[in-house]
Coordinates of C-alpha atoms and ligand atoms in Angstrom, one line a residue:
M542 CA 7.7 27.3 -23.2
S543 CA 11.0 27.4 -20.7
F544 CA 12.4 24.0 -21.0
H545 CA 14.4 23.3 -17.6
V546 CA 17.5 20.6 -17.4
I547 CA 19.8 19.8 -14.4
A548 CA 23.5 18.9 -15.5
G549 CA 25.4 18.0 -12.9
T550 CA 29.4 17.8 -13.2
A551 CA 31.2 14.4 -12.6
G552 CA 35.0 13.8 -12.5
H553 CA 38.5 13.0 -10.4
I554 CA 39.7 15.0 -8.1
D555 CA 41.3 18.8 -9.3
H556 CA 40.1 17.7 -13.0
G557 CA 38.9 21.2 -13.6
K558 CA 35.1 20.9 -12.9
T559 CA 34.5 23.6 -10.9
A560 CA 36.8 25.5 -13.0
L561 CA 35.0 24.7 -16.2
V562 CA 31.5 25.2 -14.3
K563 CA 32.8 28.9 -13.9
A564 CA 34.3 29.1 -17.6
L565 CA 30.8 28.5 -18.6
T566 CA 28.8 30.4 -16.4
G567 CA 30.8 33.0 -14.8
I568 CA 29.7 31.6 -11.1
D569 CA 32.2 30.2 -9.1
T570 CA 30.8 27.5 -7.1
D571 CA 33.5 27.4 -4.4
R572 CA 32.1 29.4 -1.7
L573 CA 33.5 27.7 1.5
E574 CA 36.5 29.3 2.7
E575 CA 37.7 26.1 3.2
E576 CA 37.2 25.5 -0.2
K577 CA 39.3 28.4 -1.5
R578 CA 42.0 27.5 1.0
R579 CA 42.6 24.1 -0.3
G580 CA 41.7 24.9 -3.9
I581 CA 39.1 21.8 -3.9
S582 CA 35.5 21.3 -3.7
I583 CA 34.3 19.9 -0.6
D584 CA 30.2 20.7 -1.2
L585 CA 27.9 21.0 -4.0
G586 CA 27.9 24.3 -5.7
F587 CA 25.2 25.6 -8.3
A588 CA 25.2 27.5 -11.5
H589 CA 23.1 28.0 -14.0
L590 CA 23.3 28.9 -18.0
S591 CA 21.0 29.6 -20.5
L592 CA 21.6 27.9 -23.8
G593 CA 20.6 28.3 -27.6
G594 CA 20.2 32.4 -27.4
D595 CA 17.8 34.2 -25.3
F596 CA 14.7 33.0 -27.1
A597 CA 15.2 29.1 -27.0
G598 CA 13.8 29.2 -23.5
L599 CA 16.8 26.6 -22.4
R600 CA 17.8 27.1 -19.4
L601 CA 20.4 24.6 -17.9
G602 CA 21.3 24.4 -14.1
L603 CA 24.5 23.4 -13.3
V604 CA 25.3 21.4 -9.8
D605 CA 29.0 21.1 -9.4
V606 CA 30.1 18.1 -7.2
P607 CA 33.5 17.6 -5.3
G608 CA 36.0 14.8 -7.0
H609 CA 37.5 14.1 -3.6
E610 CA 36.7 10.4 -2.6
R611 CA 36.0 11.4 0.7
F612 CA 33.1 13.7 -0.3
I613 CA 31.3 11.1 -2.4
R614 CA 28.3 11.5 -0.1
N615 CA 28.0 15.1 -0.9
M616 CA 28.4 14.2 -4.6
L617 CA 25.5 11.4 -4.4
A618 CA 23.5 14.1 -2.9
G619 CA 24.1 16.3 -5.9
A620 CA 24.2 13.7 -8.9
S621 CA 20.5 12.6 -7.2
G622 CA 18.5 15.5 -9.2
I623 CA 20.2 15.6 -12.3
D624 CA 19.4 15.0 -16.1
L625 CA 22.5 14.6 -17.7
V626 CA 26.3 14.1 -16.6
L627 CA 28.7 16.5 -17.6
L628 CA 31.9 13.9 -17.2
V629 CA 34.9 15.7 -16.9
V630 CA 38.2 14.4 -17.6
A631 CA 41.5 16.3 -17.6
A632 CA 43.5 15.3 -20.9
D633 CA 47.1 15.3 -18.8
E634 CA 45.6 12.6 -16.3
G635 CA 42.8 10.6 -18.2
I636 CA 40.4 8.3 -16.7
K637 CA 41.2 7.9 -12.9
P638 CA 39.3 6.2 -9.8
Q639 CA 36.6 8.6 -9.1
T640 CA 36.0 9.1 -13.0
R641 CA 35.1 5.8 -12.8
E642 CA 33.5 6.2 -9.4
H643 CA 31.0 9.2 -10.4
F644 CA 30.5 7.5 -14.1
D645 CA 29.1 3.8 -12.1
I646 CA 27.0 6.2 -9.6
C647 CA 25.4 7.8 -12.6
R648 CA 24.7 4.8 -14.6
L649 CA 22.9 3.3 -11.7
L650 CA 21.0 6.1 -10.9
G651 CA 19.8 6.0 -14.2
I652 CA 21.0 9.1 -15.7
R653 CA 20.6 8.6 -19.5
G654 CA 22.6 10.8 -21.4
G655 CA 25.2 13.5 -20.9
V656 CA 28.8 15.4 -22.5
I657 CA 32.4 14.7 -22.0
A658 CA 34.6 17.5 -21.2
M659 CA 38.2 16.8 -22.1
T660 CA 39.4 19.7 -19.3
K661 CA 42.6 21.0 -19.2
S662 CA 43.5 20.3 -23.1
D663 CA 45.9 23.2 -23.1
L664 CA 48.5 21.1 -20.9
V665 CA 49.1 18.9 -23.9
E666 CA 49.5 18.1 -27.4
V667 CA 46.7 17.1 -29.9
D668 CA 48.4 13.7 -29.9
V669 CA 48.0 13.0 -26.3
Q670 CA 44.5 14.5 -26.7
E671 CA 44.0 11.6 -29.1
L672 CA 45.1 8.8 -26.7
V673 CA 42.7 10.4 -24.2
R674 CA 39.9 10.2 -26.6
M675 CA 40.5 6.5 -27.2
E676 CA 41.1 6.0 -23.6
I677 CA 37.7 7.7 -22.7
D678 CA 35.5 5.9 -25.9
E679 CA 36.8 3.0 -24.5
F680 CA 35.8 3.4 -20.9
V681 CA 32.2 4.4 -22.0
A682 CA 31.9 2.4 -24.5
G683 CA 28.1 0.2 -24.4
S684 CA 27.2 2.7 -21.9
F685 CA 24.7 5.6 -21.1
L686 CA 27.7 7.8 -22.5
A687 CA 28.3 5.8 -25.5
D688 CA 27.4 8.1 -27.8
A689 CA 28.5 11.4 -25.7
A690 CA 30.2 14.3 -27.8
I691 CA 34.4 14.2 -26.0
V692 CA 34.7 17.9 -26.2
P693 CA 38.4 19.0 -25.8
V694 CA 38.0 22.7 -23.4
S695 CA 40.4 24.9 -21.8
S696 CA 39.1 26.8 -18.8
V697 CA 42.1 28.7 -19.0
S698 CA 42.4 29.7 -22.7
G699 CA 38.4 29.0 -23.8
S700 CA 39.0 27.2 -26.2
G701 CA 36.2 24.6 -27.0
L702 CA 33.7 26.2 -24.6
D703 CA 31.6 27.2 -27.6
A704 CA 31.4 23.3 -28.9
L705 CA 31.1 22.6 -25.1
R706 CA 27.9 24.6 -24.8
A707 CA 26.7 23.2 -28.5
A708 CA 26.9 19.6 -27.0
L709 CA 25.3 20.5 -23.9
E710 CA 22.1 21.8 -25.6
R711 CA 22.0 18.8 -28.2
A712 CA 22.0 16.5 -25.2
A713 CA 19.7 18.8 -22.8
R714 CA 17.0 18.8 -26.1
A715 CA 17.2 15.2 -25.9
V716 CA 16.2 14.7 -22.1
V717 CA 12.8 13.6 -21.1
A718 CA 11.0 15.9 -19.1
K719 CA 10.6 14.7 -15.8
D720 CA 7.1 13.6 -14.6
T721 CA 4.9 17.0 -13.7
S722 CA 1.5 15.0 -12.9
R723 CA 3.6 13.0 -10.0
P724 CA 3.3 14.5 -6.3
P725 CA 5.7 17.1 -6.3
R726 CA 9.0 16.4 -4.4
L727 CA 12.0 18.5 -3.1
P728 CA 15.0 16.3 -1.8
I729 CA 16.2 19.3 0.0
D730 CA 20.2 20.2 -0.7
R731 CA 20.9 22.9 1.7
S732 CA 19.2 25.1 4.3
F733 CA 20.0 28.2 5.8
S734 CA 18.7 31.3 7.5
M735 CA 18.4 34.6 5.3
R736 CA 18.1 38.0 7.0
G737 CA 14.4 39.1 6.8
H738 CA 13.6 36.2 5.0
G739 CA 13.9 33.6 7.7
T740 CA 14.7 30.0 6.8
V741 CA 15.2 28.7 2.5
V742 CA 15.7 25.3 1.8
T743 CA 17.0 24.3 -1.8
G744 CA 17.2 21.3 -4.3
T745 CA 15.9 20.2 -7.2
L746 CA 12.5 19.6 -7.5
I747 CA 12.8 15.8 -8.6
S748 CA 8.8 15.4 -9.8
G749 CA 5.1 17.9 -10.1
S750 CA 5.1 21.3 -9.1
I751 CA 5.0 23.5 -6.3
A752 CA 3.5 27.3 -5.6
V753 CA 3.5 29.7 -3.4
G754 CA 1.3 29.4 -0.5
D755 CA 0.8 25.2 -1.0
E756 CA 0.9 23.5 2.0
L757 CA 4.0 21.3 2.0
E758 CA 5.3 18.4 4.8
L759 CA 8.7 17.8 5.7
Y760 CA 9.9 14.7 5.6
P761 CA 10.5 12.3 7.4
T762 CA 9.6 15.1 10.7
G763 CA 6.0 15.1 9.6
R764 CA 5.7 18.6 10.2
R765 CA 3.4 20.7 7.9
M766 CA 4.4 24.0 6.7
R767 CA 3.4 27.1 4.2
M768 CA 6.2 28.4 1.6
R769 CA 6.2 31.9 1.6
G770 CA 8.2 32.1 -1.4
L771 CA 10.0 30.4 -3.9
Q772 CA 12.9 31.1 -6.3
V773 CA 13.8 29.3 -9.5
H774 CA 17.6 29.9 -10.3
G775 CA 18.0 33.2 -8.3
A776 CA 14.2 34.7 -9.6
P777 CA 11.5 34.6 -7.4
V778 CA 8.6 32.5 -9.2
A779 CA 4.9 31.9 -8.2
R780 CA 5.2 28.1 -9.2
A781 CA 8.3 25.9 -9.3
H782 CA 8.3 22.7 -12.1
A783 CA 9.9 19.2 -12.0
G784 CA 13.6 19.7 -12.9
E785 CA 14.1 23.1 -11.7
R786 CA 16.7 24.0 -9.1
T787 CA 14.5 26.0 -6.3
A788 CA 14.7 27.4 -2.9
V789 CA 12.1 27.8 -0.9
N790 CA 11.1 30.6 1.8
L791 CA 9.3 28.7 4.4
A792 CA 7.2 29.5 7.4
G793 CA 7.6 28.7 11.3
I794 CA 10.5 26.4 11.3
D795 CA 13.9 27.0 12.2
A796 CA 16.9 26.8 9.4
S797 CA 19.0 24.6 12.3
S798 CA 15.5 21.8 11.9
V799 CA 16.3 21.3 8.4
H800 CA 18.5 19.1 7.4
R801 CA 19.6 17.7 3.7
G802 CA 18.2 14.0 3.1
M803 CA 14.9 15.7 4.3
T804 CA 11.9 16.0 1.5
L805 CA 9.4 18.6 1.2
A806 CA 6.3 17.0 -0.8
P807 CA 2.4 17.5 0.1
P808 CA 1.0 15.8 3.0
G809 CA -0.1 12.2 2.5
L810 CA 2.9 10.4 1.5
R811 CA 5.3 8.5 4.1
A812 CA 9.0 8.0 4.9
T813 CA 9.8 4.2 5.5
T814 CA 12.5 2.2 6.9
Q815 CA 11.8 -0.9 5.3
I816 CA 11.9 -0.9 1.2
D817 CA 12.2 -4.0 -1.0
C818 CA 14.3 -3.4 -4.4
S819 CA 16.4 -4.6 -7.4
V820 CA 19.6 -4.0 -7.1
E821 CA 22.5 -4.0 -9.0
L822 CA 26.1 -4.7 -8.0
L823 CA 29.0 -3.4 -9.8
A824 CA 31.2 -6.1 -11.2
R825 CA 34.1 -5.2 -9.1
A826 CA 32.1 -5.6 -5.9
K827 CA 32.1 -8.7 -3.8
P828 CA 28.5 -10.3 -3.6
L829 CA 26.3 -8.7 -1.0
K830 CA 25.5 -11.0 2.6
D831 CA 22.6 -11.2 3.8
R832 CA 22.3 -8.9 6.9
A833 CA 25.3 -6.9 6.0
P834 CA 25.3 -3.3 7.2
V835 CA 25.2 -0.4 4.1
H836 CA 25.5 3.2 3.3
F837 CA 22.0 3.5 1.5
H838 CA 22.1 7.0 -0.5
A839 CA 18.7 8.1 -2.3
G840 CA 17.9 11.6 -3.1
T841 CA 19.7 13.7 -0.9
A842 CA 19.5 11.5 1.4
A843 CA 22.0 9.0 3.1
V844 CA 21.9 6.3 5.9
E845 CA 22.7 3.3 7.2
A846 CA 20.8 0.3 6.2
R847 CA 21.1 -3.7 6.6
V848 CA 20.5 -6.3 3.6
R849 CA 18.0 -8.9 3.7
L850 CA 18.5 -11.0 0.5
L851 CA 15.4 -11.7 -1.3
G852 CA 16.6 -13.8 -4.2
Q853 CA 17.7 -11.4 -6.6
Y854 CA 15.7 -8.7 -4.9
A855 CA 17.1 -7.4 -1.2
R856 CA 15.2 -5.6 1.5
F857 CA 16.7 -3.0 3.2
L858 CA 16.3 -2.1 6.6
L859 CA 17.2 1.7 6.9
S860 CA 18.2 3.3 10.5
E861 CA 16.6 6.1 9.6
P862 CA 12.7 6.8 7.8
V863 CA 13.4 8.7 4.2
L864 CA 10.7 9.7 2.1
L865 CA 10.8 7.1 -1.3
L866 CA 8.3 5.8 -3.9
P867 CA 9.0 3.1 -5.9
G868 CA 11.0 4.0 -9.0
D869 CA 13.4 5.5 -6.6
R870 CA 17.1 4.6 -7.3
F871 CA 19.5 4.6 -4.8
I872 CA 23.1 4.2 -4.8
L873 CA 24.7 1.6 -1.8
R874 CA 28.4 1.7 -0.6
M875 CA 30.0 -0.8 1.9
F876 CA 31.4 0.3 5.0
S877 CA 35.1 0.1 5.4
P878 CA 36.3 0.8 2.9
V879 CA 33.5 3.0 1.9
T880 CA 33.7 2.5 -2.1
T881 CA 30.5 2.1 -4.0
I882 CA 29.0 -1.4 -4.5
G883 CA 26.3 -0.6 -6.8
G884 CA 22.7 0.7 -6.7
G885 CA 19.4 -0.2 -7.4
V886 CA 15.5 0.8 -8.1
V887 CA 13.1 0.7 -4.9
I888 CA 9.9 -1.6 -5.9
D889 CA 8.0 -1.3 -2.5
V890 CA 7.6 1.4 0.1
E891 CA 6.0 -0.7 2.9
A892 CA 7.5 -4.0 2.5
P893 CA 5.2 -6.4 3.8
A894 CA 5.8 -9.0 6.3
V895 CA 5.5 -12.3 4.9
V896 CA 1.7 -13.3 4.9
R897 CA 0.5 -16.6 3.4
R898 CA -2.0 -15.0 0.7
H899 CA 1.2 -12.7 -0.5
A900 CA 3.1 -14.8 -3.5
P901 CA 6.6 -15.5 -2.1
P902 CA 8.4 -12.2 -1.7
A903 CA 11.0 -12.6 -4.8
A904 CA 7.9 -13.7 -7.3
R905 CA 6.1 -10.9 -5.8
L906 CA 8.7 -8.4 -6.2
D907 CA 9.2 -9.7 -9.5
R908 CA 5.8 -8.9 -10.7
L909 CA 5.6 -5.4 -8.8
E910 CA 8.9 -4.6 -11.0
H911 CA 7.7 -4.8 -14.7
A912 CA 4.2 -3.8 -13.2
G913 CA 2.7 -0.7 -15.3
P914 CA 1.2 1.5 -12.7
S915 CA -2.6 0.4 -13.0
E916 CA -0.9 -3.1 -12.6
R917 CA 0.8 -2.0 -9.6
V918 CA -2.3 -0.6 -7.9
A919 CA -4.2 -3.5 -9.0
L920 CA -1.4 -6.0 -6.9
L921 CA -1.5 -4.2 -4.0
V922 CA -5.2 -3.9 -3.9
S923 CA -5.4 -7.8 -4.5
E924 CA -3.4 -8.4 -1.3
S925 CA -5.0 -6.4 0.9
R926 CA -8.0 -8.2 2.9
H927 CA -10.6 -6.0 1.8
G928 CA -9.4 -3.2 -0.3
M929 CA -6.8 -0.3 0.1
S930 CA -7.9 3.6 0.6
V931 CA -6.7 6.1 -1.9
A932 CA -5.0 7.9 0.7
E933 CA -2.7 4.5 1.2
L934 CA -2.6 3.7 -2.3
T935 CA -1.5 7.0 -2.8
A936 CA 1.4 6.9 -0.2
R937 CA 2.5 3.6 -1.3
T938 CA 3.0 4.5 -5.0
G939 CA 3.2 8.2 -5.5
L940 CA 0.9 7.9 -8.8
P941 CA -1.8 10.5 -9.5
D942 CA -4.6 8.8 -10.7
I943 CA -5.4 5.6 -8.5
A944 CA -7.5 3.4 -9.7
T945 CA -8.4 4.0 -13.5
A946 CA -7.5 0.3 -14.1
P947 CA -10.7 -1.8 -15.7
D948 CA -10.4 -4.8 -13.4
L949 CA -10.6 -2.6 -9.9
L950 CA -13.7 -0.7 -8.7
R951 CA -13.9 2.4 -6.9
V952 CA -16.6 3.0 -4.0
E953 CA -15.9 6.4 -2.6
N954 CA -12.6 6.6 -1.7
W955 CA -11.8 3.0 -1.0
I956 CA -10.6 0.8 -3.9
V957 CA -11.3 -3.1 -4.0
T958 CA -10.8 -5.3 -7.4
R959 CA -13.5 -6.7 -9.2
A960 CA -12.0 -10.4 -8.4
W961 CA -12.5 -9.6 -4.6
A962 CA -16.1 -8.2 -5.2
A963 CA -16.9 -11.1 -7.0
S964 CA -16.0 -13.6 -4.8
K965 CA -17.1 -11.2 -1.8
L966 CA -20.3 -11.5 -3.4
A967 CA -19.8 -15.0 -3.8
H968 CA -19.3 -15.4 -0.1
L969 CA -21.9 -13.0 1.2
R970 CA -24.6 -15.5 -0.6
E971 CA -23.3 -18.2 1.0
R972 CA -23.3 -16.6 4.5
L973 CA -27.3 -15.6 3.6
E974 CA -27.7 -18.9 2.7
E975 CA -26.5 -20.6 5.7
F976 CA -28.1 -17.9 7.5
H977 CA -31.7 -18.7 5.9
H978 CA -30.9 -22.0 6.5
E979 CA -30.6 -21.8 9.8
N980 CA -33.1 -19.0 11.1
P981 CA -35.9 -20.0 7.5
L982 CA -38.9 -17.7 9.5
Q983 CA -36.1 -14.6 9.8
P984 CA -37.0 -12.0 7.1
G985 CA -32.9 -11.5 6.8
C986 CA -29.7 -11.1 8.3
S987 CA -28.7 -7.8 10.5
K988 CA -27.2 -5.9 7.8
E989 CA -24.8 -4.6 10.7
D990 CA -23.9 -7.6 12.1
L991 CA -23.0 -8.7 8.4
R992 CA -21.1 -5.3 8.6
S993 CA -19.0 -5.9 11.6
R994 CA -18.3 -9.8 10.4
E995 CA -17.7 -9.7 7.1
F996 CA -15.8 -5.8 6.6
P997 CA -13.8 -5.0 9.7
G998 CA -12.0 -1.7 9.1
A999 CA -13.4 -0.9 6.0
P1000 CA -15.9 1.9 5.3
A1001 CA -19.3 1.4 5.9
E1002 CA -20.3 2.3 2.1
L1003 CA -18.3 -0.5 1.1
M1004 CA -20.6 -3.2 1.8
D1005 CA -23.8 -1.0 0.7
A1006 CA -21.6 -0.7 -2.5
L1007 CA -21.0 -4.4 -3.3
L1008 CA -24.8 -5.3 -2.3
A1009 CA -26.0 -3.0 -4.6
Q1010 CA -24.1 -4.9 -7.5
S1011 CA -25.6 -8.1 -6.6
A1012 CA -29.3 -9.3 -8.1
E1013 CA -29.1 -12.0 -5.7
I1014 CA -28.9 -10.1 -2.5
V1015 CA -31.5 -7.4 -1.1
S1016 CA -30.7 -5.2 1.5
E1017 CA -34.3 -3.9 2.7
G1018 CA -34.2 -1.3 5.7
E1019 CA -31.5 -3.4 8.4
T1020 CA -31.9 -6.1 6.7
V1021 CA -29.8 -8.5 3.8
R1022 CA -31.5 -11.4 2.6
L1023 CA -31.2 -13.4 -0.5
A1024 CA -33.6 -12.5 -3.3
G1025 CA -34.9 -16.2 -3.2
H1026 CA -35.6 -16.4 0.4
R1027 CA -39.5 -16.5 1.7
V1028 CA -40.5 -16.3 5.3
T1029 CA -43.0 -18.8 4.3
P1030 CA -41.4 -22.6 5.2
D1031 CA -41.5 -25.7 2.8
L1032 CA -44.9 -27.0 3.1
D1033 CA -43.5 -30.3 1.8
E1034 CA -41.1 -30.3 5.0
T1035 CA -43.6 -28.8 7.5
S1036 CA -46.5 -31.8 6.3
A1037 CA -43.8 -34.4 7.0
L1038 CA -43.0 -33.1 10.6
E1039 CA -46.6 -32.8 11.4
R1040 CA -47.7 -36.2 10.0
I1041 CA -45.1 -37.9 12.3
F1042 CA -46.3 -36.3 15.5
A1043 CA -50.2 -36.7 14.2
E1044 CA -49.4 -40.6 13.3
A1045 CA -48.2 -41.1 16.7
G1046 CA -51.0 -40.1 18.3
L1047 CA -50.1 -40.4 22.3
A1048 CA -47.6 -42.8 21.4
V1049 CA -45.4 -39.8 20.2
P1050 CA -41.4 -40.5 19.6
A1051 CA -39.2 -37.8 21.5
V1052 CA -38.8 -34.5 20.1
A1053 CA -35.7 -34.8 18.9
E1054 CA -36.2 -38.2 17.3
A1055 CA -39.1 -36.8 15.5
L1056 CA -37.0 -33.9 14.0
S1057 CA -34.0 -37.0 13.1
K1058 CA -37.0 -38.9 11.4
S1059 CA -38.1 -35.9 9.2
G1060 CA -35.0 -35.6 7.2
M1061 CA -34.5 -32.1 7.7
S1062 CA -31.0 -30.4 8.9
A1063 CA -31.1 -29.8 12.9
P1064 CA -31.5 -25.9 12.5
R1065 CA -34.6 -26.2 9.7
G1066 CA -36.1 -29.2 12.1
R1067 CA -35.9 -27.1 15.0
A1068 CA -37.6 -23.9 12.9
V1069 CA -40.3 -26.1 11.4
F1070 CA -41.0 -27.3 14.5
Q1071 CA -40.9 -24.1 16.3
M1072 CA -43.2 -22.7 13.7
L1073 CA -45.7 -25.9 14.1
V1074 CA -45.7 -25.3 17.8
R1075 CA -46.6 -21.7 17.1
N1076 CA -49.3 -22.5 15.1
R1077 CA -50.4 -25.1 17.5
K1078 CA -50.3 -27.4 15.1
L1079 CA -48.2 -29.4 18.0
V1080 CA -49.1 -29.0 21.7
R1081 CA -46.3 -28.4 23.9
V1082 CA -47.3 -30.9 26.9
S1083 CA -44.1 -30.7 28.9
E1084 CA -40.4 -30.1 28.5
D1085 CA -40.3 -33.6 26.5
L1086 CA -43.6 -34.2 25.4
V1087 CA -44.8 -33.0 22.4
L1088 CA -48.0 -34.1 21.0
H1089 CA -50.4 -32.8 17.8
A1090 CA -53.2 -31.4 18.1
S1091 CA -55.5 -33.9 16.8
A1092 CA -54.0 -36.3 19.5
I1093 CA -54.8 -34.0 22.2
E1094 CA -58.8 -33.5 20.5
S1095 CA -59.1 -36.9 20.9
L1096 CA -58.2 -37.2 24.5
R1097 CA -60.4 -34.6 25.2
T1098 CA -63.4 -36.4 23.5
L1099 CA -62.1 -39.5 24.9
L1100 CA -63.0 -37.6 28.8
A1101 CA -65.7 -36.1 27.5
A1102 CA -67.7 -38.9 27.5
R1103 CA -66.6 -39.8 31.0
R1104 CA -67.4 -36.6 32.3
G1105 CA -67.9 -36.0 36.3
S1106 CA -66.2 -39.8 36.9
R1107 CA -63.2 -40.1 39.2
F1108 CA -60.0 -41.9 37.8
T1109 CA -56.8 -43.2 38.9
V1110 CA -53.7 -43.1 36.9
T1111 CA -53.6 -46.7 36.3
E1112 CA -57.3 -46.3 34.8
F1113 CA -56.0 -43.2 32.9
K1114 CA -53.4 -45.5 31.6
N1115 CA -55.5 -48.5 30.5
W1116 CA -58.0 -46.3 28.8
T1117 CA -55.3 -44.6 26.7
G1118 CA -52.5 -46.9 26.5
V1119 CA -49.7 -44.0 27.3
S1120 CA -46.8 -45.3 29.8
R1121 CA -46.6 -44.1 33.3
K1122 CA -43.7 -41.9 31.9
Y1123 CA -46.2 -40.2 29.6
A1124 CA -49.6 -40.2 31.9
I1125 CA -48.5 -38.2 34.2
P1126 CA -47.1 -35.0 32.5
L1127 CA -50.4 -35.3 30.4
L1128 CA -52.4 -35.4 33.4
E1129 CA -50.6 -32.2 34.9
Y1130 CA -50.8 -30.6 31.5
L1131 CA -55.1 -31.4 31.9
D1132 CA -55.1 -29.9 35.2
R1133 CA -53.5 -27.3 33.8
E1134 CA -56.2 -27.3 30.6
H1135 CA -59.0 -27.5 33.1
V1136 CA -60.3 -30.9 31.7
T1137 CA -59.4 -32.7 34.9
R1138 CA -58.9 -31.5 38.5
R1139 CA -56.9 -33.7 41.0
E1140 CA -58.6 -35.0 44.2
G1141 CA -56.2 -36.8 46.5
D1142 CA -55.1 -39.6 44.8
Q1143 CA -57.2 -39.2 42.1
R1144 CA -58.9 -37.2 39.5
R1145 CA -62.2 -35.8 38.5
I1146 CA -63.5 -34.9 35.3
V1147 CA -64.8 -31.8 34.9
Ligands
LIG1420 N1 45.6 25.0 -17.5 C1 44.4 24.2 -17.0 N2 44.2 24.3 -16.0 C2 43.3 23.9 -15.1 C3 42.0 24.1 -16.5 N3 40.9 23.6 -15.5 C4 41.4 23.5 -14.2 N4 42.7 24.1 -14.2 C5 42.6 23.9 -12.7 O1 42.8 22.8 -12.4 C6 43.2 23.1 -10.9 C7 42.1 22.3 -10.0 O2 40.5 22.7 -11.1 P1 39.3 23.0 -10.1 O3 37.9 23.4 -11.3 O4 39.2 23.0 -9.0 O5 39.1 20.7 -10.5 P2 37.9 20.6 -9.6 O6 37.7 19.0 -10.6 O7 36.4 21.1 -9.5 O8 38.5 19.4 -8.4 P3 37.4 18.9 -7.3 O9 36.5 19.9 -6.8 O10 38.2 19.3 -5.9 O11 37.4 17.9 -7.4 C8 43.0 24.3 -10.7 O12 44.3 24.8 -9.9 C9 42.7 25.1 -12.1 O13 43.0 26.4 -12.0 C10 42.3 24.2 -17.8 O14 41.5 24.3 -18.5 N5 43.9 24.4 -18.0
LIG1421 MG1 35.5 21.8 -8.0

């Protein structure tokens, strides 16, 4: 199996980086006319070298960077994809300002190892070499390069090159391979058009793998395109893997519309302008001020940004969208003078507005920063109102396997936390209890009503899946009810209310008064009352007057004994003992029921 590692040069201007790359690989990475003329590197150069013999299968990609402080921006684009640094220190000059700045950048980018080449060793005596070695030792002490080999070399005589190759091979074998399981990302460092091929873009594939024919999106433009061809280190391949210097032949786009800083990646990720990060400032840098403008460099992108301080963390508002994922490293440089002041790690790519249900920003970032993949997903889901789609989580995390965490529940393409599901079910039970209370004689609540009230924005299946988990809630056709709910009302309550009317005879209280006497809640009382009316236990004589059926029956009996006779309202009041207020509606009712018939001021019993 072949093994790909990318090394990048670093070091002060004129210390012999480009000469060393050429001595190692035979490739002159200073291609530009201006570079030739001025004798300095301006832009990135690329070379490669096989290490450990043809069968060992270790291919080292080399990115040669310019040392001039004005081209640090280019250096940063090159350094972002490297696994190893080849730190170059000229024996006749020792540590110089860009030796320090490049070293700081590599450390802030999280580069874990490298080799130190003491170039131009042919120009100084051995005792001077020893002094420079001591200076270097002291410089890297305690850092990621503390154990790096320091190899004196001469690109002119070739001395030390074999030892340097051996040291590079050892360092390369210790590199932890880049993650091929994550979505592929290719931060673009060059774009040009090639006769007969069209647009070609190059970069270091920092994660995943890509194959000819794959559809990729050019971030942040949103344009989708197909790869026509792929090359790794100058040779055509069907698939490129993380850690490889990759050239991609793109269909359907002009080379001039693709720029350094854009990224090729599968659709479904998202370029962002607002990120929350941890920040490390260099010892020599002044503290960051809130709202200070900075240059923000990540991948091959360089944009301006504004800082918002969030405790020990910072939010950056980027002037242009950049495709970033949690865990990405970045470098900060100041505006005037433009110097490197620090760097950091992206923690959240969609810095949320401060929301009350979220933890305070710094506490939240502290949790996110130290969260493993599944905890990160769980935390983001727990902040959502009712879960998140898998697509959204992929864009927020770049993780390949979402929702494998035990405390998450996946419903189709939607993810919720189990804790949320449990509390939502408890809430639904309460809502249903209320509903049954208010509508005791309805079989259940409309499923659509419940869905639109309780799950706005969530996929339709979510509520069904949740309900399916609960033994206490029953979903029948288009209604949802509590398992214990029966349409038959409580007999005690029913008869209590009925008794109030029955015992009152014709001297009934007002309905509201009867209901409040019954001791039932108002909605329940109304429901039971309506049922008694429906069952004809109670008779609605008028809007305000309701009698028990037995009272009506006694009245009919009383009148039946006087059949054929005529009577006045006053006589009726005397017979029955009801007030005038009740007598009129009662008589009108009796007229409607054809028990009595109105004849002028009097009535006849028919
Ligand atoms: N004598 C001697 N000269 C060297 C050696 N390496 C490089 N040089 C010379 O040093 C000068 C600068 O070398 P480069 O390789 O261009 O330096 P660089 O670090 O790439 O410079 P920048 O890319 O501009 O930062 C050239 O004139 C080289 O010929 C060496 O090992 N011995
Ligand atoms: Mg150079």
